Amino acid sequence: MKPLLTRAEARAFDAQASEVGGVCSLLLMENAGRGAAEAMARRFPDRLERVVCVGGPGQNGGDAWVLARHLRCAGHRPEVWLVGDEAKLRGDAKPNWESLRAIGVPRYVLTDARLPELERDLARASLVVDGLFGTGLDRPLAGRFREVVNALGRARAPKVALDLPSGVDADTGAVLGAACQASLTLSFGAAKPGLFQHPGAALAGEVEVLSLGVPAPVDCALQLLERSDLGRLLPVRAPDAHKGRAGHLLVVAGSPGKSG
């Protein structure tokens, strides 16, 4: 079984890793972004020539900035778009955003007037990174954020979502206003329930869990049953067993007018 972290559990996991485990939050973000860059290189080795990273003002955007830095260090030429107010960047996302200027990664801050420019960049992209929102989103997208998610959906290049496709509820898989189809979702620390409940399951594409450098919790409320788990639940039958030795099943079903 694999652990599934709810929104609240993911927040507690990050806090515990920093406060109890002694792993600073900046290192957790570094591990997330580096792991995502490596996973993208494995999955899309022929699509790294023009990666467009679109990030939000929070920590999910910070993961995208780290990813872009590692792509640049590997010799690629990514470009990044911030959807939000640059002056309000806080926490670990801020130094990672600033680091991109020092190493020559093109940075753009989205305004209403620049939305067509973002659309042109997305249309030319070989690969798109969705780093707008992760587990923290708990209300429907609106305004510029919804417009950007719709623009991401119109991009023809494969999309890699960080933690969750932006707009998918981490706990339920519901679409919060808008969401776009990802080819690959890279979930940090542990997978989230919304990635395995529709419509989120259909929007996530392939799901890969990346380590943050600390063990994933084992006492979370939800676990994902895998094929190997189900196999262990089934008793082994002898090759020459008769059906009468395997037990009996009584089924009481149906209702008037519904004989099936």
PDB file of N, CA and C in Angstrom, residues 83-167:
ATOM      1  N   VAL A  83       2.861  34.062 -12.169  1.00  0.00           N
ATOM      2  CA  VAL A  83       1.488  34.550 -12.158  1.00  0.00           C
ATOM      3  C   VAL A  83       1.206  35.054 -10.747  1.00  0.00           C
ATOM      4  N   GLY A  84       1.360  36.339 -10.561  1.00  0.00           N
ATOM      5  CA  GLY A  84       1.201  36.927  -9.236  1.00  0.00           C
ATOM      6  C   GLY A  84       2.065  38.172  -9.111  1.00  0.00           C
ATOM      7  N   ASP A  85       2.058  38.749  -7.937  1.00  0.00           N
ATOM      8  CA  ASP A  85       2.791  39.979  -7.667  1.00  0.00           C
ATOM      9  C   ASP A  85       4.203  39.634  -7.201  1.00  0.00           C
ATOM     10  N   GLU A  86       5.185  40.040  -7.981  1.00  0.00           N
ATOM     11  CA  GLU A  86       6.583  39.725  -7.641  1.00  0.00           C
ATOM     12  C   GLU A  86       6.966  40.307  -6.280  1.00  0.00           C
ATOM     13  N   ALA A  87       6.414  41.469  -5.953  1.00  0.00           N
ATOM     14  CA  ALA A  87       6.769  42.116  -4.683  1.00  0.00           C
ATOM     15  C   ALA A  87       6.239  41.357  -3.476  1.00  0.00           C
ATOM     16  N   LYS A  88       5.278  40.467  -3.692  1.00  0.00           N
ATOM     17  CA  LYS A  88       4.675  39.734  -2.579  1.00  0.00           C
ATOM     18  C   LYS A  88       5.225  38.321  -2.427  1.00  0.00           C
ATOM     19  N   LEU A  89       6.254  37.978  -3.196  1.00  0.00           N
ATOM     20  CA  LEU A  89       6.860  36.659  -3.038  1.00  0.00           C
ATOM     21  C   LEU A  89       7.439  36.533  -1.635  1.00  0.00           C
ATOM     22  N   ARG A  90       7.154  35.400  -1.010  1.00  0.00           N
ATOM     23  CA  ARG A  90       7.597  35.175   0.355  1.00  0.00           C
ATOM     24  C   ARG A  90       8.191  33.774   0.488  1.00  0.00           C
ATOM     25  N   GLY A  91       8.760  33.517   1.646  1.00  0.00           N
ATOM     26  CA  GLY A  91       9.229  32.177   1.970  1.00  0.00           C
ATOM     27  C   GLY A  91      10.341  31.712   1.044  1.00  0.00           C
ATOM     28  N   ASP A  92      10.400  30.384   0.868  1.00  0.00           N
ATOM     29  CA  ASP A  92      11.480  29.792   0.095  1.00  0.00           C
ATOM     30  C   ASP A  92      11.365  30.056  -1.396  1.00  0.00           C
ATOM     31  N   ALA A  93      10.168  30.412  -1.857  1.00  0.00           N
ATOM     32  CA  ALA A  93       9.995  30.701  -3.282  1.00  0.00           C
ATOM     33  C   ALA A  93      10.793  31.938  -3.696  1.00  0.00           C
ATOM     34  N   LYS A  94      10.918  32.913  -2.803  1.00  0.00           N
ATOM     35  CA  LYS A  94      11.567  34.179  -3.168  1.00  0.00           C
ATOM     36  C   LYS A  94      13.032  34.006  -3.542  1.00  0.00           C
ATOM     37  N   PRO A  95      13.879  33.392  -2.713  1.00  0.00           N
ATOM     38  CA  PRO A  95      15.284  33.261  -3.124  1.00  0.00           C
ATOM     39  C   PRO A  95      15.462  32.394  -4.366  1.00  0.00           C
ATOM     40  N   ASN A  96      14.589  31.419  -4.550  1.00  0.00           N
ATOM     41  CA  ASN A  96      14.703  30.585  -5.749  1.00  0.00           C
ATOM     42  C   ASN A  96      14.297  31.351  -7.000  1.00  0.00           C
ATOM     43  N   TRP A  97      13.333  32.263  -6.877  1.00  0.00           N
ATOM     44  CA  TRP A  97      12.975  33.136  -8.001  1.00  0.00           C
ATOM     45  C   TRP A  97      14.136  34.070  -8.320  1.00  0.00           C
ATOM     46  N   GLU A  98      14.743  34.663  -7.291  1.00  0.00           N
ATOM     47  CA  GLU A  98      15.847  35.590  -7.500  1.00  0.00           C
ATOM     48  C   GLU A  98      17.061  34.894  -8.112  1.00  0.00           C
ATOM     49  N   SER A  99      17.273  33.629  -7.771  1.00  0.00           N
ATOM     50  CA  SER A  99      18.449  32.923  -8.283  1.00  0.00           C
ATOM     51  C   SER A  99      18.419  32.766  -9.791  1.00  0.00           C
ATOM     52  N   LEU A 100      17.224  32.755 -10.377  1.00  0.00           N
ATOM     53  CA  LEU A 100      17.110  32.547 -11.818  1.00  0.00           C
ATOM     54  C   LEU A 100      17.703  33.710 -12.599  1.00  0.00           C
ATOM     55  N   ARG A 101      17.569  34.911 -12.069  1.00  0.00           N
ATOM     56  CA  ARG A 101      18.151  36.067 -12.753  1.00  0.00           C
ATOM     57  C   ARG A 101      19.665  35.963 -12.793  1.00  0.00           C
ATOM     58  N   ALA A 102      20.255  35.458 -11.709  1.00  0.00           N
ATOM     59  CA  ALA A 102      21.725  35.374 -11.622  1.00  0.00           C
ATOM     60  C   ALA A 102      22.309  34.403 -12.629  1.00  0.00           C
ATOM     61  N   ILE A 103      21.531  33.394 -13.045  1.00  0.00           N
ATOM     62  CA  ILE A 103      22.076  32.392 -13.978  1.00  0.00           C
ATOM     63  C   ILE A 103      21.492  32.549 -15.385  1.00  0.00           C
ATOM     64  N   GLY A 104      20.773  33.644 -15.619  1.00  0.00           N
ATOM     65  CA  GLY A 104      20.349  33.966 -16.977  1.00  0.00           C
ATOM     66  C   GLY A 104      19.108  33.263 -17.468  1.00  0.00           C
ATOM     67  N   VAL A 105      18.261  32.791 -16.570  1.00  0.00           N
ATOM     68  CA  VAL A 105      16.986  32.204 -17.003  1.00  0.00           C
ATOM     69  C   VAL A 105      15.990  33.336 -17.259  1.00  0.00           C
ATOM     70  N   PRO A 106      15.413  33.418 -18.453  1.00  0.00           N
ATOM     71  CA  PRO A 106      14.439  34.482 -18.731  1.00  0.00           C
ATOM     72  C   PRO A 106      13.250  34.396 -17.786  1.00  0.00           C
ATOM     73  N   ARG A 107      12.932  35.530 -17.114  1.00  0.00           N
ATOM     74  CA  ARG A 107      11.825  35.580 -16.160  1.00  0.00           C
ATOM     75  C   ARG A 107      10.820  36.621 -16.628  1.00  0.00           C
ATOM     76  N   TYR A 108       9.552  36.267 -16.527  1.00  0.00           N
ATOM     77  CA  TYR A 108       8.488  37.178 -16.922  1.00  0.00           C
ATOM     78  C   TYR A 108       7.417  37.181 -15.835  1.00  0.00           C
ATOM     79  N   VAL A 109       6.880  38.356 -15.566  1.00  0.00           N
ATOM     80  CA  VAL A 109       5.772  38.490 -14.619  1.00  0.00           C
ATOM     81  C   VAL A 109       4.519  38.800 -15.419  1.00  0.00           C
ATOM     82  N   LEU A 110       3.503  37.979 -15.246  1.00  0.00           N
ATOM     83  CA  LEU A 110       2.292  38.105 -16.053  1.00  0.00           C
ATOM     84  C   LEU A 110       1.450  39.290 -15.607  1.00  0.00           C
ATOM     85  N   THR A 111       1.036  40.081 -16.583  1.00  0.00           N
ATOM     86  CA  THR A 111       0.027  41.109 -16.394  1.00  0.00           C
ATOM     87  C   THR A 111      -1.076  40.843 -17.403  1.00  0.00           C
ATOM     88  N   ASP A 112      -2.188  41.567 -17.274  1.00  0.00           N
ATOM     89  CA  ASP A 112      -3.280  41.373 -18.237  1.00  0.00           C
ATOM     90  C   ASP A 112      -2.802  41.634 -19.664  1.00  0.00           C
ATOM     91  N   ALA A 113      -1.939  42.631 -19.819  1.00  0.00           N
ATOM     92  CA  ALA A 113      -1.470  42.986 -21.156  1.00  0.00           C
ATOM     93  C   ALA A 113      -0.539  41.921 -21.732  1.00  0.00           C
ATOM     94  N   ARG A 114       0.075  41.125 -20.874  1.00  0.00           N
ATOM     95  CA  ARG A 114       1.055  40.145 -21.354  1.00  0.00           C
ATOM     96  C   ARG A 114       0.467  38.746 -21.521  1.00  0.00           C
ATOM     97  N   LEU A 115      -0.819  38.584 -21.289  1.00  0.00           N
ATOM     98  CA  LEU A 115      -1.418  37.262 -21.447  1.00  0.00           C
ATOM     99  C   LEU A 115      -1.255  36.735 -22.876  1.00  0.00           C
ATOM    100  N   PRO A 116      -1.447  37.561 -23.928  1.00  0.00           N
ATOM    101  CA  PRO A 116      -1.189  37.049 -25.282  1.00  0.00           C
ATOM    102  C   PRO A 116       0.260  36.601 -25.481  1.00  0.00           C
ATOM    103  N   GLU A 117       1.203  37.288 -24.817  1.00  0.00           N
ATOM    104  CA  GLU A 117       2.614  36.899 -24.920  1.00  0.00           C
ATOM    105  C   GLU A 117       2.843  35.531 -24.289  1.00  0.00           C
ATOM    106  N   LEU A 118       2.196  35.289 -23.134  1.00  0.00           N
ATOM    107  CA  LEU A 118       2.291  33.971 -22.513  1.00  0.00           C
ATOM    108  C   LEU A 118       1.705  32.906 -23.424  1.00  0.00           C
ATOM    109  N   GLU A 119       0.581  33.205 -24.029  1.00  0.00           N
ATOM    110  CA  GLU A 119      -0.052  32.241 -24.936  1.00  0.00           C
ATOM    111  C   GLU A 119       0.880  31.903 -26.098  1.00  0.00           C
ATOM    112  N   ARG A 120       1.598  32.886 -26.636  1.00  0.00           N
ATOM    113  CA  ARG A 120       2.534  32.621 -27.731  1.00  0.00           C
ATOM    114  C   ARG A 120       3.677  31.734 -27.256  1.00  0.00           C
ATOM    115  N   ASP A 121       4.185  31.998 -26.049  1.00  0.00           N
ATOM    116  CA  ASP A 121       5.270  31.162 -25.518  1.00  0.00           C
ATOM    117  C   ASP A 121       4.792  29.728 -25.307  1.00  0.00           C
ATOM    118  N   LEU A 122       3.587  29.565 -24.800  1.00  0.00           N
ATOM    119  CA  LEU A 122       3.045  28.228 -24.592  1.00  0.00           C
ATOM    120  C   LEU A 122       2.842  27.500 -25.918  1.00  0.00           C
ATOM    121  N   ALA A 123       2.447  28.237 -26.941  1.00  0.00           N
ATOM    122  CA  ALA A 123       2.235  27.622 -28.252  1.00  0.00           C
ATOM    123  C   ALA A 123       3.543  27.128 -28.856  1.00  0.00           C
ATOM    124  N   ARG A 124       4.677  27.767 -28.507  1.00  0.00           N
ATOM    125  CA  ARG A 124       5.973  27.371 -29.050  1.00  0.00           C
ATOM    126  C   ARG A 124       6.723  26.394 -28.148  1.00  0.00           C
ATOM    127  N   ALA A 125       6.177  26.124 -26.972  1.00  0.00           N
ATOM    128  CA  ALA A 125       6.884  25.307 -25.988  1.00  0.00           C
ATOM    129  C   ALA A 125       7.010  23.862 -26.445  1.00  0.00           C
ATOM    130  N   SER A 126       8.116  23.245 -26.078  1.00  0.00           N
ATOM    131  CA  SER A 126       8.283  21.806 -26.302  1.00  0.00           C
ATOM    132  C   SER A 126       7.748  21.010 -25.119  1.00  0.00           C
ATOM    133  N   LEU A 127       7.683  21.647 -23.955  1.00  0.00           N
ATOM    134  CA  LEU A 127       7.187  21.031 -22.732  1.00  0.00           C
ATOM    135  C   LEU A 127       6.740  22.154 -21.805  1.00  0.00           C
ATOM    136  N   VAL A 128       5.633  21.942 -21.089  1.00  0.00           N
ATOM    137  CA  VAL A 128       5.070  22.965 -20.207  1.00  0.00           C
ATOM    138  C   VAL A 128       5.038  22.423 -18.784  1.00  0.00           C
ATOM    139  N   VAL A 129       5.488  23.243 -17.835  1.00  0.00           N
ATOM    140  CA  VAL A 129       5.441  22.874 -16.420  1.00  0.00           C
ATOM    141  C   VAL A 129       4.359  23.697 -15.738  1.00  0.00           C
ATOM    142  N   ASP A 130       3.417  23.014 -15.105  1.00  0.00           N
ATOM    143  CA  ASP A 130       2.329  23.646 -14.365  1.00  0.00           C
ATOM    144  C   ASP A 130       2.698  23.671 -12.887  1.00  0.00           C
ATOM    145  N   GLY A 131       3.135  24.834 -12.425  1.00  0.00           N
ATOM    146  CA  GLY A 131       3.487  25.004 -11.023  1.00  0.00           C
ATOM    147  C   GLY A 131       2.673  26.099 -10.365  1.00  0.00           C
ATOM    148  N   LEU A 132       1.426  26.253 -10.801  1.00  0.00           N
ATOM    149  CA  LEU A 132       0.577  27.316 -10.255  1.00  0.00           C
ATOM    150  C   LEU A 132       0.146  27.026  -8.824  1.00  0.00           C
ATOM    151  N   PHE A 133      -0.567  25.917  -8.647  1.00  0.00           N
ATOM    152  CA  PHE A 133      -1.094  25.582  -7.324  1.00  0.00           C
ATOM    153  C   PHE A 133      -0.899  24.100  -7.052  1.00  0.00           C
ATOM    154  N   GLY A 134      -0.635  23.783  -5.795  1.00  0.00           N
ATOM    155  CA  GLY A 134      -0.512  22.395  -5.381  1.00  0.00           C
ATOM    156  C   GLY A 134      -1.622  22.015  -4.421  1.00  0.00           C
ATOM    157  N   THR A 135      -1.235  21.445  -3.287  1.00  0.00           N
ATOM    158  CA  THR A 135      -2.246  20.954  -2.337  1.00  0.00           C
ATOM    159  C   THR A 135      -2.978  22.075  -1.619  1.00  0.00           C
ATOM    160  N   GLY A 136      -2.405  23.272  -1.594  1.00  0.00           N
ATOM    161  CA  GLY A 136      -3.005  24.345  -0.804  1.00  0.00           C
ATOM    162  C   GLY A 136      -4.286  24.913  -1.369  1.00  0.00           C
ATOM    163  N   LEU A 137      -4.583  24.689  -2.638  1.00  0.00           N
ATOM    164  CA  LEU A 137      -5.766  25.287  -3.250  1.00  0.00           C
ATOM    165  C   LEU A 137      -7.033  24.674  -2.667  1.00  0.00           C
ATOM    166  N   ASP A 138      -7.913  25.521  -2.127  1.00  0.00           N
ATOM    167  CA  ASP A 138      -9.150  25.019  -1.530  1.00  0.00           C
ATOM    168  C   ASP A 138     -10.374  25.822  -1.941  1.00  0.00           C
ATOM    169  N   ARG A 139     -10.250  26.636  -3.002  1.00  0.00           N
ATOM    170  CA  ARG A 139     -11.391  27.404  -3.488  1.00  0.00           C
ATOM    171  C   ARG A 139     -11.303  27.502  -5.004  1.00  0.00           C
ATOM    172  N   PRO A 140     -12.414  27.752  -5.679  1.00  0.00           N
ATOM    173  CA  PRO A 140     -12.398  27.775  -7.147  1.00  0.00           C
ATOM    174  C   PRO A 140     -11.475  28.857  -7.709  1.00  0.00           C
ATOM    175  N   LEU A 141     -10.771  28.511  -8.763  1.00  0.00           N
ATOM    176  CA  LEU A 141      -9.934  29.479  -9.464  1.00  0.00           C
ATOM    177  C   LEU A 141     -10.808  30.528 -10.134  1.00  0.00           C
ATOM    178  N   ALA A 142     -10.322  31.745 -10.143  1.00  0.00           N
ATOM    179  CA  ALA A 142     -11.067  32.837 -10.775  1.00  0.00           C
ATOM    180  C   ALA A 142     -10.077  33.838 -11.342  1.00  0.00           C
ATOM    181  N   GLY A 143     -10.587  34.750 -12.154  1.00  0.00           N
ATOM    182  CA  GLY A 143      -9.779  35.846 -12.669  1.00  0.00           C
ATOM    183  C   GLY A 143      -8.593  35.382 -13.483  1.00  0.00           C
ATOM    184  N   ARG A 144      -7.445  36.005 -13.242  1.00  0.00           N
ATOM    185  CA  ARG A 144      -6.256  35.741 -14.039  1.00  0.00           C
ATOM    186  C   ARG A 144      -5.778  34.293 -13.887  1.00  0.00           C
ATOM    187  N   PHE A 145      -5.916  33.736 -12.684  1.00  0.00           N
ATOM    188  CA  PHE A 145      -5.457  32.355 -12.491  1.00  0.00           C
ATOM    189  C   PHE A 145      -6.273  31.383 -13.344  1.00  0.00           C
ATOM    190  N   ARG A 146      -7.558  31.613 -13.418  1.00  0.00           N
ATOM    191  CA  ARG A 146      -8.390  30.738 -14.253  1.00  0.00           C
ATOM    192  C   ARG A 146      -8.033  30.916 -15.727  1.00  0.00           C
ATOM    193  N   GLU A 147      -7.767  32.153 -16.138  1.00  0.00           N
ATOM    194  CA  GLU A 147      -7.382  32.403 -17.533  1.00  0.00           C
ATOM    195  C   GLU A 147      -6.075  31.670 -17.864  1.00  0.00           C
ATOM    196  N   VAL A 148      -5.135  31.668 -16.923  1.00  0.00           N
ATOM    197  CA  VAL A 148      -3.856  31.012 -17.178  1.00  0.00           C
ATOM    198  C   VAL A 148      -4.034  29.500 -17.271  1.00  0.00           C
ATOM    199  N   VAL A 149      -4.848  28.924 -16.388  1.00  0.00           N
ATOM    200  CA  VAL A 149      -5.095  27.482 -16.462  1.00  0.00           C
ATOM    201  C   VAL A 149      -5.731  27.125 -17.798  1.00  0.00           C
ATOM    202  N   ASN A 150      -6.649  27.930 -18.257  1.00  0.00           N
ATOM    203  CA  ASN A 150      -7.255  27.675 -19.570  1.00  0.00           C
ATOM    204  C   ASN A 150      -6.223  27.806 -20.684  1.00  0.00           C
ATOM    205  N   ALA A 151      -5.304  28.763 -20.541  1.00  0.00           N
ATOM    206  CA  ALA A 151      -4.238  28.919 -21.540  1.00  0.00           C
ATOM    207  C   ALA A 151      -3.316  27.697 -21.524  1.00  0.00           C
ATOM    208  N   LEU A 152      -3.019  27.180 -20.344  1.00  0.00           N
ATOM    209  CA  LEU A 152      -2.215  25.961 -20.256  1.00  0.00           C
ATOM    210  C   LEU A 152      -2.914  24.809 -20.973  1.00  0.00           C
ATOM    211  N   GLY A 153      -4.221  24.746 -20.817  1.00  0.00           N
ATOM    212  CA  GLY A 153      -4.980  23.679 -21.462  1.00  0.00           C
ATOM    213  C   GLY A 153      -4.938  23.760 -22.974  1.00  0.00           C
ATOM    214  N   ARG A 154      -4.800  24.955 -23.515  1.00  0.00           N
ATOM    215  CA  ARG A 154      -4.756  25.118 -24.977  1.00  0.00           C
ATOM    216  C   ARG A 154      -3.375  24.817 -25.555  1.00  0.00           C
ATOM    217  N   ALA A 155      -2.344  24.779 -24.713  1.00  0.00           N
ATOM    218  CA  ALA A 155      -0.993  24.470 -25.198  1.00  0.00           C
ATOM    219  C   ALA A 155      -0.949  23.036 -25.705  1.00  0.00           C
ATOM    220  N   ARG A 156      -0.309  22.821 -26.836  1.00  0.00           N
ATOM    221  CA  ARG A 156      -0.276  21.485 -27.443  1.00  0.00           C
ATOM    222  C   ARG A 156       0.850  20.620 -26.898  1.00  0.00           C
ATOM    223  N   ALA A 157       1.835  21.227 -26.269  1.00  0.00           N
ATOM    224  CA  ALA A 157       2.955  20.461 -25.719  1.00  0.00           C
ATOM    225  C   ALA A 157       2.495  19.657 -24.509  1.00  0.00           C
ATOM    226  N   PRO A 158       3.159  18.542 -24.204  1.00  0.00           N
ATOM    227  CA  PRO A 158       2.835  17.797 -22.980  1.00  0.00           C
ATOM    228  C   PRO A 158       3.025  18.687 -21.758  1.00  0.00           C
ATOM    229  N   LYS A 159       2.192  18.454 -20.764  1.00  0.00           N
ATOM    230  CA  LYS A 159       2.249  19.256 -19.539  1.00  0.00           C
ATOM    231  C   LYS A 159       2.643  18.381 -18.350  1.00  0.00           C
ATOM    232  N   VAL A 160       3.565  18.909 -17.554  1.00  0.00           N
ATOM    233  CA  VAL A 160       4.005  18.252 -16.327  1.00  0.00           C
ATOM    234  C   VAL A 160       3.475  19.065 -15.158  1.00  0.00           C
ATOM    235  N   ALA A 161       2.642  18.448 -14.329  1.00  0.00           N
ATOM    236  CA  ALA A 161       2.059  19.121 -13.171  1.00  0.00           C
ATOM    237  C   ALA A 161       2.889  18.813 -11.934  1.00  0.00           C
ATOM    238  N   LEU A 162       3.142  19.844 -11.125  1.00  0.00           N
ATOM    239  CA  LEU A 162       3.900  19.669  -9.895  1.00  0.00           C
ATOM    240  C   LEU A 162       2.939  19.452  -8.734  1.00  0.00           C
ATOM    241  N   ASP A 163       2.996  18.286  -8.139  1.00  0.00           N
ATOM    242  CA  ASP A 163       2.161  17.834  -7.034  1.00  0.00           C
ATOM    243  C   ASP A 163       0.744  17.484  -7.467  1.00  0.00           C
ATOM    244  N   LEU A 164       0.054  18.421  -8.138  1.00  0.00           N
ATOM    245  CA  LEU A 164      -1.295  18.194  -8.670  1.00  0.00           C
ATOM    246  C   LEU A 164      -1.478  19.084  -9.890  1.00  0.00           C
ATOM    247  N   PRO A 165      -2.323  18.688 -10.845  1.00  0.00           N
ATOM    248  CA  PRO A 165      -2.713  19.642 -11.875  1.00  0.00           C
ATOM    249  C   PRO A 165      -3.422  20.821 -11.210  1.00  0.00           C
ATOM    250  N   SER A 166      -3.020  22.034 -11.517  1.00  0.00           N
ATOM    251  CA  SER A 166      -3.622  23.200 -10.878  1.00  0.00           C
ATOM    252  C   SER A 166      -5.127  23.218 -11.107  1.00  0.00           C
ATOM    253  N   GLY A 167      -5.865  23.402 -10.022  1.00  0.00           N
ATOM    254  CA  GLY A 167      -7.322  23.408 -10.092  1.00  0.00           C
ATOM    255  C   GLY A 167      -7.956  22.114  -9.620  1.00  0.00           C
TER     256      GLY A 167
END
